[in-house]
Amino acid sequence: MARCTNVTLVAVGDHDSKKTDLLLKYTTDKKLRDEFKPCIFTNNVQNVVVDRALYSVHFVNAESEDVFKSLRLKDYEKADCFLLCYSIKSRASFENVAKWCIEVRRCLRHVPLVLVGTESEGRRNAEDYVSKEEGEDLMYLIDAAGFVECSIKEYLRVDDVFKTAIRSVQKKRFPMFLK
């Protein structure tokens, strides 16, 4: 693990997609209590090991409000992979993934996308939430490199989100070396 590869991951999605919580949980490893509702994520860089390789990962939280569109587009320009996030509990955030996909594709057509469904723990309690099959169908529709459902609250598959994203970047950069 001598060499470190730079990777920029940009999280995109509606305000209620829980993308900020996802980034905070992964990068700070802090317990997010129910009463603590983070609204700000300071973009940061951390070293991450995936498949015995070292990566310097720049985590970017693209602002979802329309008034910040020009800033969001600048974030897109740096992306090596987009994390298109939605909450399983919010059908609106799921349906808006198409809007976000169109926006990022206008900026960077060939950057890998990873579809991320957050709040997977909620599905046990309600039938009207977005199903896993709907997420898989959307993954194929938007031609995403991967799809991961995770529970930020229970820290289930959170690591898988970022491993999938980093692997998709490596596959894009070095397709002949990866299966």
PDB file of C-alpha atoms in Angstrom:
ATOM      1  CA  MET A   1       0.000   0.000   0.000  1.00  0.00           C
ATOM      2  CA  ALA A   2       2.673   2.498  -0.923  1.00  0.00           C
ATOM      3  CA  ARG A   3       0.770   4.718  -3.333  1.00  0.00           C
ATOM      4  CA  CYS A   4      -2.381   6.659  -2.456  1.00  0.00           C
ATOM      5  CA  THR A   5      -5.029   7.252  -5.131  1.00  0.00           C
ATOM      6  CA  ASN A   6      -7.206  10.372  -4.990  1.00  0.00           C
ATOM      7  CA  VAL A   7     -10.970   9.893  -5.337  1.00  0.00           C
ATOM      8  CA  THR A   8     -13.765  12.459  -5.044  1.00  0.00           C
ATOM      9  CA  LEU A   9     -17.219  11.186  -4.088  1.00  0.00           C
ATOM     10  CA  VAL A  10     -20.114  13.626  -4.443  1.00  0.00           C
ATOM     11  CA  ALA A  11     -23.370  12.869  -2.619  1.00  0.00           C
ATOM     12  CA  VAL A  12     -26.453  14.160  -4.426  1.00  0.00           C
ATOM     13  CA  GLY A  13     -30.110  14.007  -3.474  1.00  0.00           C
ATOM     14  CA  ASP A  14     -33.072  15.744  -1.917  1.00  0.00           C
ATOM     15  CA  HIS A  15     -32.812  17.356   1.499  1.00  0.00           C
ATOM     16  CA  ASP A  16     -34.656  14.393   3.069  1.00  0.00           C
ATOM     17  CA  SER A  17     -32.506  11.762   1.334  1.00  0.00           C
ATOM     18  CA  LYS A  18     -30.288  11.504   4.451  1.00  0.00           C
ATOM     19  CA  LYS A  19     -27.133  12.031   2.382  1.00  0.00           C
ATOM     20  CA  THR A  20     -25.722  14.418   4.993  1.00  0.00           C
ATOM     21  CA  ASP A  21     -26.338  11.862   7.754  1.00  0.00           C
ATOM     22  CA  LEU A  22     -24.679   9.172   5.624  1.00  0.00           C
ATOM     23  CA  LEU A  23     -21.534  11.250   5.106  1.00  0.00           C
ATOM     24  CA  LEU A  24     -21.378  12.311   8.745  1.00  0.00           C
ATOM     25  CA  LYS A  25     -21.819   8.773  10.015  1.00  0.00           C
ATOM     26  CA  TYR A  26     -19.120   7.368   7.738  1.00  0.00           C
ATOM     27  CA  THR A  27     -16.556  10.134   8.144  1.00  0.00           C
ATOM     28  CA  THR A  28     -16.939  10.908  11.845  1.00  0.00           C
ATOM     29  CA  ASP A  29     -18.144   7.544  13.165  1.00  0.00           C
ATOM     30  CA  LYS A  30     -20.326   9.412  15.628  1.00  0.00           C
ATOM     31  CA  LYS A  31     -23.632   8.181  16.935  1.00  0.00           C
ATOM     32  CA  LEU A  32     -26.408  10.197  15.350  1.00  0.00           C
ATOM     33  CA  ARG A  33     -29.069  10.533  17.984  1.00  0.00           C
ATOM     34  CA  ASP A  34     -32.699  11.001  16.971  1.00  0.00           C
ATOM     35  CA  GLU A  35     -32.754  14.479  18.491  1.00  0.00           C
ATOM     36  CA  PHE A  36     -29.581  15.493  16.579  1.00  0.00           C
ATOM     37  CA  LYS A  37     -30.490  16.528  13.066  1.00  0.00           C
ATOM     38  CA  PRO A  38     -27.325  17.462  11.174  1.00  0.00           C
ATOM     39  CA  CYS A  39     -27.823  19.921   8.370  1.00  0.00           C
ATOM     40  CA  ILE A  40     -24.237  20.806   7.581  1.00  0.00           C
ATOM     41  CA  PHE A  41     -21.459  18.556   6.401  1.00  0.00           C
ATOM     42  CA  THR A  42     -18.068  20.133   5.909  1.00  0.00           C
ATOM     43  CA  ASN A  43     -16.458  18.526   2.904  1.00  0.00           C
ATOM     44  CA  ASN A  44     -13.411  16.629   4.044  1.00  0.00           C
ATOM     45  CA  VAL A  45     -10.684  14.224   3.006  1.00  0.00           C
ATOM     46  CA  GLN A  46      -9.915  10.895   4.648  1.00  0.00           C
ATOM     47  CA  ASN A  47      -7.772   7.897   3.850  1.00  0.00           C
ATOM     48  CA  VAL A  48      -9.739   4.722   3.139  1.00  0.00           C
ATOM     49  CA  VAL A  49      -8.487   1.210   2.379  1.00  0.00           C
ATOM     50  CA  VAL A  50     -10.472  -0.835  -0.155  1.00  0.00           C
ATOM     51  CA  ASP A  51      -9.233  -4.163  -1.513  1.00  0.00           C
ATOM     52  CA  ARG A  52      -5.806  -3.594   0.085  1.00  0.00           C
ATOM     53  CA  ALA A  53      -5.347  -0.299  -1.781  1.00  0.00           C
ATOM     54  CA  LEU A  54      -5.111   3.115  -0.120  1.00  0.00           C
ATOM     55  CA  TYR A  55      -7.356   5.954  -1.303  1.00  0.00           C
ATOM     56  CA  SER A  56      -7.428   9.588  -0.299  1.00  0.00           C
ATOM     57  CA  VAL A  57     -11.167  10.186  -0.516  1.00  0.00           C
ATOM     58  CA  HIS A  58     -12.636  13.672  -0.762  1.00  0.00           C
ATOM     59  CA  PHE A  59     -16.234  13.524   0.471  1.00  0.00           C
ATOM     60  CA  VAL A  60     -18.500  16.237  -0.953  1.00  0.00           C
ATOM     61  CA  ASN A  61     -22.091  16.931   0.043  1.00  0.00           C
ATOM     62  CA  ALA A  62     -23.756  18.709  -2.895  1.00  0.00           C
ATOM     63  CA  GLU A  63     -26.300  21.238  -1.645  1.00  0.00           C
ATOM     64  CA  SER A  64     -29.827  20.301  -2.719  1.00  0.00           C
ATOM     65  CA  GLU A  65     -31.487  23.719  -2.552  1.00  0.00           C
ATOM     66  CA  ASP A  66     -32.037  25.408  -5.924  1.00  0.00           C
ATOM     67  CA  VAL A  67     -30.520  28.680  -4.704  1.00  0.00           C
ATOM     68  CA  PHE A  68     -27.174  26.875  -4.467  1.00  0.00           C
ATOM     69  CA  LYS A  69     -27.288  25.343  -7.949  1.00  0.00           C
ATOM     70  CA  SER A  70     -24.178  27.178  -9.194  1.00  0.00           C
ATOM     71  CA  LEU A  71     -22.173  25.887  -6.201  1.00  0.00           C
ATOM     72  CA  ARG A  72     -23.577  22.402  -6.709  1.00  0.00           C
ATOM     73  CA  LEU A  73     -22.490  22.395 -10.355  1.00  0.00           C
ATOM     74  CA  LYS A  74     -18.945  23.315  -9.273  1.00  0.00           C
ATOM     75  CA  ASP A  75     -18.982  20.318  -6.915  1.00  0.00           C
ATOM     76  CA  TYR A  76     -20.041  18.102  -9.815  1.00  0.00           C
ATOM     77  CA  GLU A  77     -16.996  19.091 -11.880  1.00  0.00           C
ATOM     78  CA  LYS A  78     -14.699  17.457  -9.302  1.00  0.00           C
ATOM     79  CA  ALA A  79     -16.595  14.165  -9.062  1.00  0.00           C
ATOM     80  CA  ASP A  80     -15.049  10.774  -9.716  1.00  0.00           C
ATOM     81  CA  CYS A  81     -18.308   9.120  -8.623  1.00  0.00           C
ATOM     82  CA  PHE A  82     -21.776  10.358  -7.707  1.00  0.00           C
ATOM     83  CA  LEU A  83     -23.743   8.881  -4.824  1.00  0.00           C
ATOM     84  CA  LEU A  84     -27.378   9.402  -5.856  1.00  0.00           C
ATOM     85  CA  CYS A  85     -29.200   9.201  -2.531  1.00  0.00           C
ATOM     86  CA  TYR A  86     -32.825   8.744  -1.559  1.00  0.00           C
ATOM     87  CA  SER A  87     -34.618   7.734   1.606  1.00  0.00           C
ATOM     88  CA  ILE A  88     -36.574   4.493   1.497  1.00  0.00           C
ATOM     89  CA  LYS A  89     -39.116   6.317   3.684  1.00  0.00           C
ATOM     90  CA  SER A  90     -39.560   9.153   1.146  1.00  0.00           C
ATOM     91  CA  ARG A  91     -41.096   8.252  -2.182  1.00  0.00           C
ATOM     92  CA  ALA A  92     -40.585  11.867  -3.331  1.00  0.00           C
ATOM     93  CA  SER A  93     -36.817  11.642  -2.771  1.00  0.00           C
ATOM     94  CA  PHE A  94     -36.807   8.351  -4.712  1.00  0.00           C
ATOM     95  CA  GLU A  95     -38.747   9.846  -7.626  1.00  0.00           C
ATOM     96  CA  ASN A  96     -36.411  12.859  -7.704  1.00  0.00           C
ATOM     97  CA  VAL A  97     -33.373  10.652  -8.309  1.00  0.00           C
ATOM     98  CA  ALA A  98     -34.235  10.917 -12.024  1.00  0.00           C
ATOM     99  CA  LYS A  99     -33.981  14.729 -11.793  1.00  0.00           C
ATOM    100  CA  TRP A 100     -30.620  14.506 -10.034  1.00  0.00           C
ATOM    101  CA  CYS A 101     -29.365  11.959 -12.542  1.00  0.00           C
ATOM    102  CA  ILE A 102     -30.223  14.243 -15.463  1.00  0.00           C
ATOM    103  CA  GLU A 103     -28.465  17.157 -13.764  1.00  0.00           C
ATOM    104  CA  VAL A 104     -25.230  15.267 -13.055  1.00  0.00           C
ATOM    105  CA  ARG A 105     -25.201  13.675 -16.519  1.00  0.00           C
ATOM    106  CA  ARG A 106     -25.392  17.125 -18.117  1.00  0.00           C
ATOM    107  CA  CYS A 107     -22.148  17.996 -16.331  1.00  0.00           C
ATOM    108  CA  LEU A 108     -20.255  14.711 -16.467  1.00  0.00           C
ATOM    109  CA  ARG A 109     -21.635  12.064 -18.759  1.00  0.00           C
ATOM    110  CA  HIS A 110     -19.257   9.181 -18.020  1.00  0.00           C
ATOM    111  CA  VAL A 111     -18.695   9.442 -14.269  1.00  0.00           C
ATOM    112  CA  PRO A 112     -19.994   6.368 -12.406  1.00  0.00           C
ATOM    113  CA  LEU A 113     -23.183   6.607 -10.360  1.00  0.00           C
ATOM    114  CA  VAL A 114     -24.002   4.573  -7.272  1.00  0.00           C
ATOM    115  CA  LEU A 115     -27.643   4.541  -6.214  1.00  0.00           C
ATOM    116  CA  VAL A 116     -28.016   4.666  -2.422  1.00  0.00           C
ATOM    117  CA  GLY A 117     -31.210   3.929  -0.502  1.00  0.00           C
ATOM    118  CA  THR A 118     -30.929   5.159   3.083  1.00  0.00           C
ATOM    119  CA  GLU A 119     -33.074   4.290   6.120  1.00  0.00           C
ATOM    120  CA  SER A 120     -33.440   0.618   5.211  1.00  0.00           C
ATOM    121  CA  GLU A 121     -34.415  -0.120   8.813  1.00  0.00           C
ATOM    122  CA  GLY A 122     -37.709   1.667   8.156  1.00  0.00           C
ATOM    123  CA  ARG A 123     -39.001  -0.872   5.685  1.00  0.00           C
ATOM    124  CA  ARG A 124     -39.703  -3.347   8.465  1.00  0.00           C
ATOM    125  CA  ASN A 125     -42.340  -0.986   9.814  1.00  0.00           C
ATOM    126  CA  ALA A 126     -44.267   0.098   6.723  1.00  0.00           C
ATOM    127  CA  GLU A 127     -45.408  -1.271   3.408  1.00  0.00           C
ATOM    128  CA  ASP A 128     -45.649   2.033   1.538  1.00  0.00           C
ATOM    129  CA  TYR A 129     -41.900   2.654   1.511  1.00  0.00           C
ATOM    130  CA  VAL A 130     -39.744   2.242  -1.588  1.00  0.00           C
ATOM    131  CA  SER A 131     -39.089  -1.460  -2.199  1.00  0.00           C
ATOM    132  CA  LYS A 132     -35.687  -2.997  -2.880  1.00  0.00           C
ATOM    133  CA  GLU A 133     -36.992  -4.138  -6.280  1.00  0.00           C
ATOM    134  CA  GLU A 134     -37.894  -0.539  -7.182  1.00  0.00           C
ATOM    135  CA  GLY A 135     -34.355   0.510  -6.279  1.00  0.00           C
ATOM    136  CA  GLU A 136     -32.868  -2.276  -8.400  1.00  0.00           C
ATOM    137  CA  ASP A 137     -35.093  -1.303 -11.340  1.00  0.00           C
ATOM    138  CA  LEU A 138     -33.999   2.325 -11.018  1.00  0.00           C
ATOM    139  CA  MET A 139     -30.346   1.265 -10.897  1.00  0.00           C
ATOM    140  CA  TYR A 140     -30.723  -0.336 -14.330  1.00  0.00           C
ATOM    141  CA  LEU A 141     -32.804   2.543 -15.671  1.00  0.00           C
ATOM    142  CA  ILE A 142     -30.178   5.163 -14.803  1.00  0.00           C
ATOM    143  CA  ASP A 143     -27.297   2.835 -15.689  1.00  0.00           C
ATOM    144  CA  ALA A 144     -25.758   3.057 -12.223  1.00  0.00           C
ATOM    145  CA  ALA A 145     -22.566   1.163 -11.423  1.00  0.00           C
ATOM    146  CA  GLY A 146     -24.137  -0.155  -8.238  1.00  0.00           C
ATOM    147  CA  PHE A 147     -27.024  -0.044  -5.777  1.00  0.00           C
ATOM    148  CA  VAL A 148     -26.725  -0.239  -2.003  1.00  0.00           C
ATOM    149  CA  GLU A 149     -29.402   0.038   0.647  1.00  0.00           C
ATOM    150  CA  CYS A 150     -28.123   1.016   4.072  1.00  0.00           C
ATOM    151  CA  SER A 151     -29.217   1.883   7.580  1.00  0.00           C
ATOM    152  CA  ILE A 152     -27.353   4.861   8.960  1.00  0.00           C
ATOM    153  CA  LYS A 153     -29.071   4.426  12.309  1.00  0.00           C
ATOM    154  CA  GLU A 154     -27.949   0.788  12.660  1.00  0.00           C
ATOM    155  CA  TYR A 155     -24.737   1.245  10.620  1.00  0.00           C
ATOM    156  CA  LEU A 156     -25.729  -1.563   8.246  1.00  0.00           C
ATOM    157  CA  ARG A 157     -24.006  -1.577   4.849  1.00  0.00           C
ATOM    158  CA  VAL A 158     -22.769   2.005   5.249  1.00  0.00           C
ATOM    159  CA  ASP A 159     -19.215   0.839   4.470  1.00  0.00           C
ATOM    160  CA  ASP A 160     -20.564  -0.971   1.390  1.00  0.00           C
ATOM    161  CA  VAL A 161     -21.816   2.331  -0.048  1.00  0.00           C
ATOM    162  CA  PHE A 162     -18.323   3.786  -0.127  1.00  0.00           C
ATOM    163  CA  LYS A 163     -16.553   0.581  -1.143  1.00  0.00           C
ATOM    164  CA  THR A 164     -18.952   0.231  -4.086  1.00  0.00           C
ATOM    165  CA  ALA A 165     -18.284   3.834  -5.113  1.00  0.00           C
ATOM    166  CA  ILE A 166     -14.490   3.509  -4.889  1.00  0.00           C
ATOM    167  CA  ARG A 167     -14.548   0.220  -6.796  1.00  0.00           C
ATOM    168  CA  SER A 168     -16.664   1.821  -9.538  1.00  0.00           C
ATOM    169  CA  VAL A 169     -14.063   4.586  -9.901  1.00  0.00           C
ATOM    170  CA  GLN A 170     -11.239   2.058 -10.151  1.00  0.00           C
ATOM    171  CA  LYS A 171     -13.168  -0.009 -12.673  1.00  0.00           C
ATOM    172  CA  LYS A 172     -13.709   3.126 -14.779  1.00  0.00           C
ATOM    173  CA  ARG A 173     -10.032   4.114 -14.567  1.00  0.00           C
ATOM    174  CA  PHE A 174      -8.557   0.640 -15.057  1.00  0.00           C
ATOM    175  CA  PRO A 175     -11.183  -1.597 -16.727  1.00  0.00           C
ATOM    176  CA  MET A 176      -8.623  -4.073 -18.090  1.00  0.00           C
ATOM    177  CA  PHE A 177      -7.347  -4.943 -14.601  1.00  0.00           C
ATOM    178  CA  LEU A 178     -10.681  -5.410 -12.851  1.00  0.00           C
ATOM    179  CA  LYS A 179     -13.385  -7.947 -13.435  1.00  0.00           C
TER     180      LYS A 179
END
